[in-house]
Tab-separated table of C-alpha atoms in Angstrom:
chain	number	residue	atom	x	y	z
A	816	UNK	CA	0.000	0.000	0.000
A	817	UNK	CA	2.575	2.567	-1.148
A	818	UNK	CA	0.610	5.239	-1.750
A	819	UNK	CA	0.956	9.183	-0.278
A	820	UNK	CA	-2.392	10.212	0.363
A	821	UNK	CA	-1.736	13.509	0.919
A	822	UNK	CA	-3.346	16.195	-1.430
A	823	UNK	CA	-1.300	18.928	-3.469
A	824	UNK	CA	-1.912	21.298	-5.622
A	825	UNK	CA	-0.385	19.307	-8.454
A	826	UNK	CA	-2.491	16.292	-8.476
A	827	UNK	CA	-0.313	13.238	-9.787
A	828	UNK	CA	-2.333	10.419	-11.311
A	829	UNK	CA	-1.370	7.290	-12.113
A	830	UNK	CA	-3.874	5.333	-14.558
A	831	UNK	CA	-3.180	0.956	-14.850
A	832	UNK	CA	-4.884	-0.113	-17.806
A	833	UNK	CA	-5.445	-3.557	-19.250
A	834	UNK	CA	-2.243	-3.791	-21.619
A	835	UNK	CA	1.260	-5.420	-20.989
A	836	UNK	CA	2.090	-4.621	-17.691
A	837	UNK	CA	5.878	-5.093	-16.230
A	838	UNK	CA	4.962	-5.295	-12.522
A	839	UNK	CA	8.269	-4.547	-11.721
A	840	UNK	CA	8.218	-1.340	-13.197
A	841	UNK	CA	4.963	-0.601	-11.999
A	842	UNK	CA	6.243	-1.365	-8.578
A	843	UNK	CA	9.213	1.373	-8.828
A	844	UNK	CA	7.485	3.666	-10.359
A	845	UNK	CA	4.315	3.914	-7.500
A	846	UNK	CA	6.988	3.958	-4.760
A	847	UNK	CA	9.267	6.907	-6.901
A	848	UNK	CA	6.360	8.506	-8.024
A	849	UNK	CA	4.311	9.171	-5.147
A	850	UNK	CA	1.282	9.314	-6.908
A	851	UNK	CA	-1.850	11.425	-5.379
A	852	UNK	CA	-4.771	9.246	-7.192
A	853	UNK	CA	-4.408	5.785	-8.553
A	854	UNK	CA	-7.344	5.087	-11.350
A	855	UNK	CA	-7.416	0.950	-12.572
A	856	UNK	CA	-9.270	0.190	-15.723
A	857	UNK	CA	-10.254	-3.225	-16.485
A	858	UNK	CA	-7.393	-5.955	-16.266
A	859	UNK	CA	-4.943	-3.360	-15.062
A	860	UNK	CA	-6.801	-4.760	-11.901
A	861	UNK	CA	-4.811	-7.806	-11.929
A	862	UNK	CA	-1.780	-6.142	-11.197
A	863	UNK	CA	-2.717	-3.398	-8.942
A	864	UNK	CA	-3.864	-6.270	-6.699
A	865	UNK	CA	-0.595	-8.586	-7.206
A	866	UNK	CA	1.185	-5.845	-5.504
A	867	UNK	CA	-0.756	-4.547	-2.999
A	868	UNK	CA	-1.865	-1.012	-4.012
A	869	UNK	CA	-4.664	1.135	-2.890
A	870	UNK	CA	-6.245	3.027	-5.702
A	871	UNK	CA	-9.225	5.093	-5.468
A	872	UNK	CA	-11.012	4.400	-8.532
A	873	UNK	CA	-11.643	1.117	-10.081
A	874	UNK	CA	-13.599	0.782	-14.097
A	875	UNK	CA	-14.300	-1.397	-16.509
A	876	UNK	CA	-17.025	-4.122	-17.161
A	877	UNK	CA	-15.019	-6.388	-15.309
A	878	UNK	CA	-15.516	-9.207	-18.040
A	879	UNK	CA	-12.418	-10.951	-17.935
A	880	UNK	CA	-11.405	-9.881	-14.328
A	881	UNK	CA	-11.745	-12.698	-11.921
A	882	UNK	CA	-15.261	-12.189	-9.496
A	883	UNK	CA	-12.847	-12.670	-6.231
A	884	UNK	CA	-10.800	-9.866	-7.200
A	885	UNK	CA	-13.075	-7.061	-7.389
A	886	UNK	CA	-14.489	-8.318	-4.174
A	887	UNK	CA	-11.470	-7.607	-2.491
A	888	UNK	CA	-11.775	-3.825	-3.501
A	889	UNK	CA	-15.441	-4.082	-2.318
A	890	UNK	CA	-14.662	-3.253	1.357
A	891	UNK	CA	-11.683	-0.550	0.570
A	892	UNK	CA	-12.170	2.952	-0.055
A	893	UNK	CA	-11.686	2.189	-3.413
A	894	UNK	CA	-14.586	3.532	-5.951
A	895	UNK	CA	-16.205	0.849	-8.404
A	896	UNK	CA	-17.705	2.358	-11.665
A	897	UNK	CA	-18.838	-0.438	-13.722
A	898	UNK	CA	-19.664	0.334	-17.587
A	899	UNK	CA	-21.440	-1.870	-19.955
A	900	UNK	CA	-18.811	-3.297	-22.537
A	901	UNK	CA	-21.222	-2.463	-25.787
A	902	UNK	CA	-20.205	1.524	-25.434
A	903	UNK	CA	-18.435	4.188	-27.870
A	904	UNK	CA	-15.377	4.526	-25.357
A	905	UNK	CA	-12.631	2.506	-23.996
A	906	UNK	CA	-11.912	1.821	-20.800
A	907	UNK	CA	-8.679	3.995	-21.108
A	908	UNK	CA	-10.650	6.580	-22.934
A	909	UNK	CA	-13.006	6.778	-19.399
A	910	UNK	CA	-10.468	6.909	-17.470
A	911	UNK	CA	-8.295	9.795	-19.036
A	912	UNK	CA	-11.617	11.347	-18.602
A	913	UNK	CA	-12.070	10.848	-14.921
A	914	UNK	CA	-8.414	11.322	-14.366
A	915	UNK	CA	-8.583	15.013	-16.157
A	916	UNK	CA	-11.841	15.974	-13.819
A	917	UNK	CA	-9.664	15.574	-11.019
A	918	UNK	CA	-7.498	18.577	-12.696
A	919	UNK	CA	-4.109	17.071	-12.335
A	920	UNK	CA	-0.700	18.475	-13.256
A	921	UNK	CA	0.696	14.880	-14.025
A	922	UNK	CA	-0.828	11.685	-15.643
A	923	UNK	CA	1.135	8.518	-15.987
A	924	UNK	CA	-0.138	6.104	-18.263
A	925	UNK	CA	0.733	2.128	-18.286
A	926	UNK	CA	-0.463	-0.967	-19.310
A	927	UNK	CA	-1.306	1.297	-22.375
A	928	UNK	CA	0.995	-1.045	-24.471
A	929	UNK	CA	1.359	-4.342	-25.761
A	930	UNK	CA	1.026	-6.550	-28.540
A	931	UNK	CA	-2.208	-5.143	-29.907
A	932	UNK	CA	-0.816	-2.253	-31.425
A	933	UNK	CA	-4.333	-0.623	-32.575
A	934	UNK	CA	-4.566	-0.580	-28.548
A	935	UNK	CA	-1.522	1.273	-28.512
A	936	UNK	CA	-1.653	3.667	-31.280
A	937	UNK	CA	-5.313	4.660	-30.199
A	938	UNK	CA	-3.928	5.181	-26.307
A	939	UNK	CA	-1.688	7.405	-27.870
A	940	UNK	CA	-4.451	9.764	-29.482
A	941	UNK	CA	-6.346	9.654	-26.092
A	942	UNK	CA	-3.187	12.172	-24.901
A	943	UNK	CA	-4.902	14.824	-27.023
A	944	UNK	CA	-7.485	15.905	-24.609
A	945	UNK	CA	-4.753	16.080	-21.832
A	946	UNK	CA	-2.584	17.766	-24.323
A	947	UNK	CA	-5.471	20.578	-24.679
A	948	UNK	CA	-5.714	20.553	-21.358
A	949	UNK	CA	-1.972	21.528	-20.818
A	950	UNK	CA	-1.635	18.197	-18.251
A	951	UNK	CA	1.830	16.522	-18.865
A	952	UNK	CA	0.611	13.162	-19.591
A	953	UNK	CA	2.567	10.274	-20.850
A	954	UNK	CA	2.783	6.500	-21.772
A	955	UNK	CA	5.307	4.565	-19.744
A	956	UNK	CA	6.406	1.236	-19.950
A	957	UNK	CA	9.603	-0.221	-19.278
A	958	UNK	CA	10.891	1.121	-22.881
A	959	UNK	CA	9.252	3.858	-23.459
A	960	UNK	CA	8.604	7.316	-22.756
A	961	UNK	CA	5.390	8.959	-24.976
A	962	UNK	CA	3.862	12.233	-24.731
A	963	UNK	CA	2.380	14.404	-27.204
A	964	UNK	CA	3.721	18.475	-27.777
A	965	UNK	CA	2.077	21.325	-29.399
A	966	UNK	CA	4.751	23.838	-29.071
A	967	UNK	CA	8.436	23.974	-28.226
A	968	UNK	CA	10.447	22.155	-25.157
A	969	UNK	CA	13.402	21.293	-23.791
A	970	UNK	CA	14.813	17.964	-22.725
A	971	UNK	CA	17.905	17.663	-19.846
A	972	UNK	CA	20.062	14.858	-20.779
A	973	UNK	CA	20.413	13.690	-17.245
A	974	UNK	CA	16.220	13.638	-16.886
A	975	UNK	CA	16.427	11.444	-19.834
A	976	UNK	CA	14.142	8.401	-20.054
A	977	UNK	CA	16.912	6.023	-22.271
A	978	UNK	CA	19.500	6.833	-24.843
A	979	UNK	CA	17.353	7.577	-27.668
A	980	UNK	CA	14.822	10.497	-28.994
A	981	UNK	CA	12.693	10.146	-31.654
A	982	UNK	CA	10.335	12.477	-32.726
A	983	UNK	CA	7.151	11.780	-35.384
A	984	UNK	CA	4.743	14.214	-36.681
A	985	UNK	CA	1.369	13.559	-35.161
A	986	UNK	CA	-0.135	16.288	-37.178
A	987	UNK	CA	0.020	15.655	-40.832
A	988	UNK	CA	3.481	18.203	-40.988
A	989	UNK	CA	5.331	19.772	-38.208
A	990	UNK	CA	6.454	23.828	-39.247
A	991	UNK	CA	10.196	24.805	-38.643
A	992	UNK	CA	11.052	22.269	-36.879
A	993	UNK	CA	14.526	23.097	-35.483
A	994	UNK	CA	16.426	20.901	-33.086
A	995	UNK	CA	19.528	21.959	-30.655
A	996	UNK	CA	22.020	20.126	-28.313
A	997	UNK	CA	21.516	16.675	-30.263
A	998	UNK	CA	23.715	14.394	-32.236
A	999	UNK	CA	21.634	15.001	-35.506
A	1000	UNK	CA	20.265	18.675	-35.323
A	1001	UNK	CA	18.091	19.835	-37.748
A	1002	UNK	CA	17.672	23.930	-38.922
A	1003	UNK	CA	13.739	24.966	-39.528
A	1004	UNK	CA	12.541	21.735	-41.802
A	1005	UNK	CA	9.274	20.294	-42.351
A	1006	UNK	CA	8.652	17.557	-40.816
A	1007	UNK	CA	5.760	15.739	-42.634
A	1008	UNK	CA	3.702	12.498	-42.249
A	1009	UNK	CA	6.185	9.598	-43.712
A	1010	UNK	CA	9.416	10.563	-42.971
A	1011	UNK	CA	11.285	9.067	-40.636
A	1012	UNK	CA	13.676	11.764	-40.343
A	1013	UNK	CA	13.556	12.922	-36.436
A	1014	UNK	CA	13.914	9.213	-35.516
A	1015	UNK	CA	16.604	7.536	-32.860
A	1016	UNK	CA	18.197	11.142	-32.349
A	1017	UNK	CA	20.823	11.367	-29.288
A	1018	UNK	CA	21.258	14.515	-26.721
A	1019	UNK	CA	24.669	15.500	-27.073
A	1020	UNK	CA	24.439	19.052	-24.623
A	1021	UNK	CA	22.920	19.294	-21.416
A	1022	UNK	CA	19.847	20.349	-22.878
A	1023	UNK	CA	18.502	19.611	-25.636
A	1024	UNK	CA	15.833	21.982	-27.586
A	1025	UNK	CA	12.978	20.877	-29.831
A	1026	UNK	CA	11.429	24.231	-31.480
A	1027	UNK	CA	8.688	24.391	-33.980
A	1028	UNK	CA	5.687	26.537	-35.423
A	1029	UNK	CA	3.255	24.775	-35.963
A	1030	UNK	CA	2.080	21.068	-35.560
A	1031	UNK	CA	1.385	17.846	-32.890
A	1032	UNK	CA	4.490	16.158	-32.139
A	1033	UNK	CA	4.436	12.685	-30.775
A	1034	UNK	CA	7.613	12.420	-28.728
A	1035	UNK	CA	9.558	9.102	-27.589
A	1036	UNK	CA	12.297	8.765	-25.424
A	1037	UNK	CA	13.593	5.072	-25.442
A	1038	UNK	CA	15.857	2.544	-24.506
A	1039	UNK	CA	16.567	-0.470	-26.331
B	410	UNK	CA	15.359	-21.836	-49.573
B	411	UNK	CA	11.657	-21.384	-49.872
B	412	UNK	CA	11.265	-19.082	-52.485
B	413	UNK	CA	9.343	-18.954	-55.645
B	414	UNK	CA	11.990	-17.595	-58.421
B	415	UNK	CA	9.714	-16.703	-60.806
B	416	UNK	CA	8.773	-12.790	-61.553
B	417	UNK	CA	5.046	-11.874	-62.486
B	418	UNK	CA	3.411	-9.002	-62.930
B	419	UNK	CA	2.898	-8.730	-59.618
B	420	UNK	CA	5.608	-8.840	-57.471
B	421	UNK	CA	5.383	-9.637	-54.457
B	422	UNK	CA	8.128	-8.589	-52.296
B	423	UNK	CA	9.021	-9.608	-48.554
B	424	UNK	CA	10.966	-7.192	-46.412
B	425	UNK	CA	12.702	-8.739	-43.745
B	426	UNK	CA	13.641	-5.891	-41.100
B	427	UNK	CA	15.351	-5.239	-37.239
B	428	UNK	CA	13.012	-5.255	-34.871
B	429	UNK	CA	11.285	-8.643	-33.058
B	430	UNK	CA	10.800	-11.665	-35.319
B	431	UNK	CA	9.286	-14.657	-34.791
B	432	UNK	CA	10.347	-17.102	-37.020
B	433	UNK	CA	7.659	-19.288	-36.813
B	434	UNK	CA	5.700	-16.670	-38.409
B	435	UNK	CA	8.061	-15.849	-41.139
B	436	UNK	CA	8.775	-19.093	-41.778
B	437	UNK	CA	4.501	-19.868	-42.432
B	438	UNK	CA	4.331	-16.651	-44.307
B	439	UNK	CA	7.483	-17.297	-46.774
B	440	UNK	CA	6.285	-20.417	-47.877
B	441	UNK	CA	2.231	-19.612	-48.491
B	442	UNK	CA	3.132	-16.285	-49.377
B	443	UNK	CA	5.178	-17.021	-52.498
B	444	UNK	CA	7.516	-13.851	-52.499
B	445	UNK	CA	9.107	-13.139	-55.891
B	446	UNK	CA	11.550	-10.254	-54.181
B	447	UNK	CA	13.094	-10.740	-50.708
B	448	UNK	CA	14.889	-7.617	-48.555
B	449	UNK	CA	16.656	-8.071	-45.941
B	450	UNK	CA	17.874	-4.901	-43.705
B	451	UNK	CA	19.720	-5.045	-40.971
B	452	UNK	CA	19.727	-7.526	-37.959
B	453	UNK	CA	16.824	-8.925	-40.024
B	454	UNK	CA	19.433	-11.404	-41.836
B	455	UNK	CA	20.002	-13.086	-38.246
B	456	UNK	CA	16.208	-14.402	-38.873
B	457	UNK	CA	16.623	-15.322	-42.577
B	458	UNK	CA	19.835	-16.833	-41.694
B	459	UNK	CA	17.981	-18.980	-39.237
B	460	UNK	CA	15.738	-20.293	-41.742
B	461	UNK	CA	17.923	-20.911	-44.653
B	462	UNK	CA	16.231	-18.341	-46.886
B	463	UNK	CA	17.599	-16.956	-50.469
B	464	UNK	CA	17.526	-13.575	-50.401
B	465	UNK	CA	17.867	-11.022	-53.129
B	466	UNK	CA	19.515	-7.706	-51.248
B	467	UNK	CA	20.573	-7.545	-47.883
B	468	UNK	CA	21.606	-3.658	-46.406
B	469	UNK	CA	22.424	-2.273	-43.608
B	470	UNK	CA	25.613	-0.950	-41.598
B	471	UNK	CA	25.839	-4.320	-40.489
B	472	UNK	CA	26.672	-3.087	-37.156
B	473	UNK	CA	24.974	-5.467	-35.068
B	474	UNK	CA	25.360	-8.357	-37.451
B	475	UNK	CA	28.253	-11.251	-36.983
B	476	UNK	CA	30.681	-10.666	-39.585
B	477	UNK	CA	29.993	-14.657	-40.615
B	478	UNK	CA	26.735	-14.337	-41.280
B	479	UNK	CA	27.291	-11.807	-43.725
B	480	UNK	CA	30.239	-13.983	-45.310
B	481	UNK	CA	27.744	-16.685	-45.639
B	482	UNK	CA	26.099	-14.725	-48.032
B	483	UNK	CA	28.724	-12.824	-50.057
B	484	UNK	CA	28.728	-16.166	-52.252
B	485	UNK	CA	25.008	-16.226	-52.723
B	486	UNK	CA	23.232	-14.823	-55.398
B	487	UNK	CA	22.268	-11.830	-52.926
B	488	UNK	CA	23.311	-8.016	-53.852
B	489	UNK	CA	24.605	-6.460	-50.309
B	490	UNK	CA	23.949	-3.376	-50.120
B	491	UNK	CA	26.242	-1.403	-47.342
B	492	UNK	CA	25.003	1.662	-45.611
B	493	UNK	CA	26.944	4.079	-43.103
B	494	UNK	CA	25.153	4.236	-39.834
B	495	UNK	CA	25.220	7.963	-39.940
B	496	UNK	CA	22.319	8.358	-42.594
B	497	UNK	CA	19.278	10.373	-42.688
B	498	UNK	CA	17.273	7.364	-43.001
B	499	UNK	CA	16.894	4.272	-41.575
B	500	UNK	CA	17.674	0.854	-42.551
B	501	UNK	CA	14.029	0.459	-43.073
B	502	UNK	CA	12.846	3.176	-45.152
B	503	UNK	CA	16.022	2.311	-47.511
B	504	UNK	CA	14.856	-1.237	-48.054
B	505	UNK	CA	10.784	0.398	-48.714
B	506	UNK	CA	13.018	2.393	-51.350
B	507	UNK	CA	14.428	-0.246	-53.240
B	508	UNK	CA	11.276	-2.244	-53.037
B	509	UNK	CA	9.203	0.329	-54.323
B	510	UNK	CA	11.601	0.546	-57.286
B	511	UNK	CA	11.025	-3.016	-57.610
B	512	UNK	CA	7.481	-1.900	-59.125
B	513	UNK	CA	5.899	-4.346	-56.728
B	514	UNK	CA	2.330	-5.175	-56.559
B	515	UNK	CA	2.683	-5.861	-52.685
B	516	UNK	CA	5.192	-5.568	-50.254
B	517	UNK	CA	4.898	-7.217	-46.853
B	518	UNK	CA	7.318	-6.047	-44.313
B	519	UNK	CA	8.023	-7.781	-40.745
B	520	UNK	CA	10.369	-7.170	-37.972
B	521	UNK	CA	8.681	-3.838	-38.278
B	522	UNK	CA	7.189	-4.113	-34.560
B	523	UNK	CA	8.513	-4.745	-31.402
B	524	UNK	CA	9.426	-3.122	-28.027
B	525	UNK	CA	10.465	0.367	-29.254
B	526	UNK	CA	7.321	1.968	-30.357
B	527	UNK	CA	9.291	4.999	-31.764
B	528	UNK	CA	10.324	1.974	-34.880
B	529	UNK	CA	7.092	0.664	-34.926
B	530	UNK	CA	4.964	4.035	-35.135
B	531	UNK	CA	7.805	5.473	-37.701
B	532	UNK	CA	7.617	2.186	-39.533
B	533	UNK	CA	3.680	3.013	-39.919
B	534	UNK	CA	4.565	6.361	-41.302
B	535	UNK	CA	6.931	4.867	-43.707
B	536	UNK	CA	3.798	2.858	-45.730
B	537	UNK	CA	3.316	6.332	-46.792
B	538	UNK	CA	5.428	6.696	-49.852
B	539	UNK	CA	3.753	2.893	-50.943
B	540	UNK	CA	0.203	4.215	-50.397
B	541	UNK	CA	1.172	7.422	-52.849
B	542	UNK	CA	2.081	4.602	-55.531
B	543	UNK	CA	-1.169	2.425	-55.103
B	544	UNK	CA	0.984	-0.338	-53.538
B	545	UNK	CA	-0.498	-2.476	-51.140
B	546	UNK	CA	2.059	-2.390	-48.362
B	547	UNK	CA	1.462	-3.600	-45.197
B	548	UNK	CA	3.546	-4.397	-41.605
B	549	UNK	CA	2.727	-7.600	-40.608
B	550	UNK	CA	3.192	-9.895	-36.835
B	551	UNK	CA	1.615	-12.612	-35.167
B	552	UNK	CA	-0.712	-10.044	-33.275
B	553	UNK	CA	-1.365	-7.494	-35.942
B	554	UNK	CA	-2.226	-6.352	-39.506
B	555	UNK	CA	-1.512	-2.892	-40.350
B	556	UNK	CA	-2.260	-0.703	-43.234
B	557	UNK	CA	-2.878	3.118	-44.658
B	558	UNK	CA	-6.410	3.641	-47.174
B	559	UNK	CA	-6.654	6.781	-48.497
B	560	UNK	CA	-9.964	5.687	-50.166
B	561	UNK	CA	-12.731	3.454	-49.323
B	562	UNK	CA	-12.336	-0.068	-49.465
B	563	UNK	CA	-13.702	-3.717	-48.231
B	564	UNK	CA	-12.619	-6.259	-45.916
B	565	UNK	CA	-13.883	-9.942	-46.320
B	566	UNK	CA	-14.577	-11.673	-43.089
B	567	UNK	CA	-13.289	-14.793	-44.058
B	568	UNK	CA	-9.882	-13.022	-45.179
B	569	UNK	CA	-9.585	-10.668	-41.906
B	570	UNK	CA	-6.385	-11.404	-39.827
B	571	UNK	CA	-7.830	-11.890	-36.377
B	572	UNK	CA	-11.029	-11.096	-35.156
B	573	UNK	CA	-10.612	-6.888	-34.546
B	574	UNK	CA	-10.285	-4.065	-36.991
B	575	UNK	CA	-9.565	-1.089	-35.625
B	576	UNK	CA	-9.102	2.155	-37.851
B	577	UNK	CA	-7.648	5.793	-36.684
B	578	UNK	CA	-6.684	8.612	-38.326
B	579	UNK	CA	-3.570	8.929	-39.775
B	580	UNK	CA	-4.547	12.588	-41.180
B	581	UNK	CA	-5.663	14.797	-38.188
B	582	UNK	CA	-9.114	13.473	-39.829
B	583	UNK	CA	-11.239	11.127	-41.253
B	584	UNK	CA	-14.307	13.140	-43.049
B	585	UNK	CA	-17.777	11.102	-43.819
B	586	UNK	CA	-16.804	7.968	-42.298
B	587	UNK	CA	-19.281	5.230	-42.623
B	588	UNK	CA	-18.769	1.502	-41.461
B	589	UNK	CA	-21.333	-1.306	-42.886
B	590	UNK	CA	-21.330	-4.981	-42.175
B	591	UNK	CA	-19.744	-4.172	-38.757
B	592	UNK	CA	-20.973	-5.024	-35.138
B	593	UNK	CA	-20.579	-1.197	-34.397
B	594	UNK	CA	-21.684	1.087	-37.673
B	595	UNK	CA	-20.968	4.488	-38.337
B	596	UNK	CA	-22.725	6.574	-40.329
B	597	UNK	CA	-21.210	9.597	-42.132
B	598	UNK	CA	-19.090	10.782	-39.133
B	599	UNK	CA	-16.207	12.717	-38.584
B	600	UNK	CA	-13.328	10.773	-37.092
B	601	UNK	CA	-10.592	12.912	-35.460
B	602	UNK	CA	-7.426	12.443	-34.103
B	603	UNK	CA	-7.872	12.099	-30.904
B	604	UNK	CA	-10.950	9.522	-30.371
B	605	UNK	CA	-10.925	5.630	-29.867
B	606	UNK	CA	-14.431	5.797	-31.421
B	607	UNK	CA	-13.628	3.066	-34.423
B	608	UNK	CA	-11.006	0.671	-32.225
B	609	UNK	CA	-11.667	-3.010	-31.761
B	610	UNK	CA	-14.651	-3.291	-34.087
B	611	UNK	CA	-15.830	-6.737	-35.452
B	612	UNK	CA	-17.078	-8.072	-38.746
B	613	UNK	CA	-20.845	-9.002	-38.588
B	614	UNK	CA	-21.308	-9.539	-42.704
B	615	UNK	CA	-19.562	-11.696	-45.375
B	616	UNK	CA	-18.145	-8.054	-46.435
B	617	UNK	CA	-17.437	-4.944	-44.558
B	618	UNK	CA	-17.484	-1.752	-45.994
B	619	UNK	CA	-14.951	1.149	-44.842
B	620	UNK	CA	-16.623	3.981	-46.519
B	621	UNK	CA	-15.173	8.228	-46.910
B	622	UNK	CA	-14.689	11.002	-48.555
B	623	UNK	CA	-11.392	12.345	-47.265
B	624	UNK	CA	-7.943	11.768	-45.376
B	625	UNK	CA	-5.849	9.008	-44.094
B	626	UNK	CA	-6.760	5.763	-41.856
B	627	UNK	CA	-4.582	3.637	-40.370
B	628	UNK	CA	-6.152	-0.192	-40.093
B	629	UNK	CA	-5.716	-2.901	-37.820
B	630	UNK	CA	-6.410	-6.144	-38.142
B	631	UNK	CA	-5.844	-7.961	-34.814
B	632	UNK	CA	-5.817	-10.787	-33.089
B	633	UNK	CA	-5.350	-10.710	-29.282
């Protein structure tokens, strides 16, 4: 039960959805994290309860989560929402939802990938509301660091998720794209839909600066 | 050395690339698949290696290759093609290049997925330049199918990979979207990036129909 209870005024969420989860890395991250509000979709369940963890808000339609399980949650402080599966959202989808009514500064997102990579791809256009929003929220799994970006920002090489930065357009072209401080900088391109130009980039400097116009970035720090 | 030498009208070309392989599945695919053109890039020759294949160009920097494999080859028929690692593009969209110049009818391309979803989404974006020719490209795994339309098109049930489809935009949207002969229809909507509206939708018909008047979908074809 690692989790700070204590309210601030940047609310930290932490969402577990039903994708691949390493629950060794979800372990680290709840304890480094300190996470204000812990929201489990579906079979992101499973592991929330393999290691212990409070959360405060439970979804899904609980199809393919064992009965026993959500029992256990039955007595905590936890809330259950229970949705019918036949609807127009996912269970991720609700959950960035409820997650952004609680007006956080931070959302962490895993168990958002896996093998299924329409699952994925379509967790990664559910940032967009968050991005609107102005919350920093992200996709983490052991290998990955996703977020979207609208307009220009800086990385610190020593904050660095992995060796590797890779940038895609998620917006059919990215405007004057200009990047500073990494191994392969690039001087006020376009960046359009197809290339994969702005892909396994390196910081070289300190900091390293991504500036552009105009356009959605989808960012990715990595590690092999 | 399961390859069919012949050349048709329609090539058909294989592209063997980096990232996870299983070799079960290429192994199943080479020999139903009938490839007249095979690529390999990259650490994608460990996999072909494994499985005896004849291949017609192998590139890369050959960085993360054993030198012997590559020997193995150097008396084949096979044209190597060496890269430097410092390139503007990857090993990827050089071998899309060459197959393109092929004039193929289709080009299949695995080891295009895996645990760095920086490759796999920028491998997506690379079907780009094959969708501009009218080629049917496509990445291919054991979980997942994945495509561009820029026009409206059909899927027969009994030819679906898997039991999903899911479809998001690839352009920031989808205009007049309209799904028949699906267990969810749509009907004249606009898709935008951003929604999970059209993920994990099933075939109810003998044909489904992916109808719309403008941009770019990306389609999956899933199996969990």
């Amino acid at each position: 039960m690692n989790k700070s209870t204590g309210f601030n005024n940047q609310n930290k969420i932490l969402i577990i959805t039903g994708g691949c989860i390493c629950e060794e890395f979800l372990k680290s991250l709840v304890l480094n994290e300190q996470y204000t509000i812990i929201i489990v979709a579906d079979k992101g369940l499973l592991a929330a309860y393999n290691l212990g963890l409070e959360v405060d808000f439970i979804l899904g339609d609980f199809d393919s989560v064992p009965a026993n399980l959500l029992s256990e949650y039955k007595n905590s402080a936890s809330k259950i929402l229970r949705f019918p599966s036949k609807k127009d959202k996912t269970d991720t989808e609700i959950a960035l939802e409820l997650a952004l009514e609680q007006k956080p500064g931070i959302i962490d997102l895993i168990g958002a990938t896996g093998s299924r990579m329409d699952h994925t791809m379509a967790n990664i256009h559910l940032l967009m509301p968050a991005l609107e929003q102005r919350v920093n929220a992200k996709i983490l799994d052991p290998n990955n660091k996703i977020y979207l970006k609208n307009q220009s920002f800086t990385i610190k090489k020593d904050e660095q998720y992995g060796d590797y930065i890779s940038l895609l357009p998620f917006s059919s072209k990215i405007e004057e794209l200009t990047l500073r401080g990494f191994k392969y900088p690039l001087d006020g391109i376009t960046l359009r839909a197809g290339s994969s130009l702005a892909i396994s980039n390196e910081i070289m400097d300190e900091v390293a600066y991504v500036e552009f116009k105009e356009g959605i970035l989808v960012v990715f720090e990595t590690r092999d």
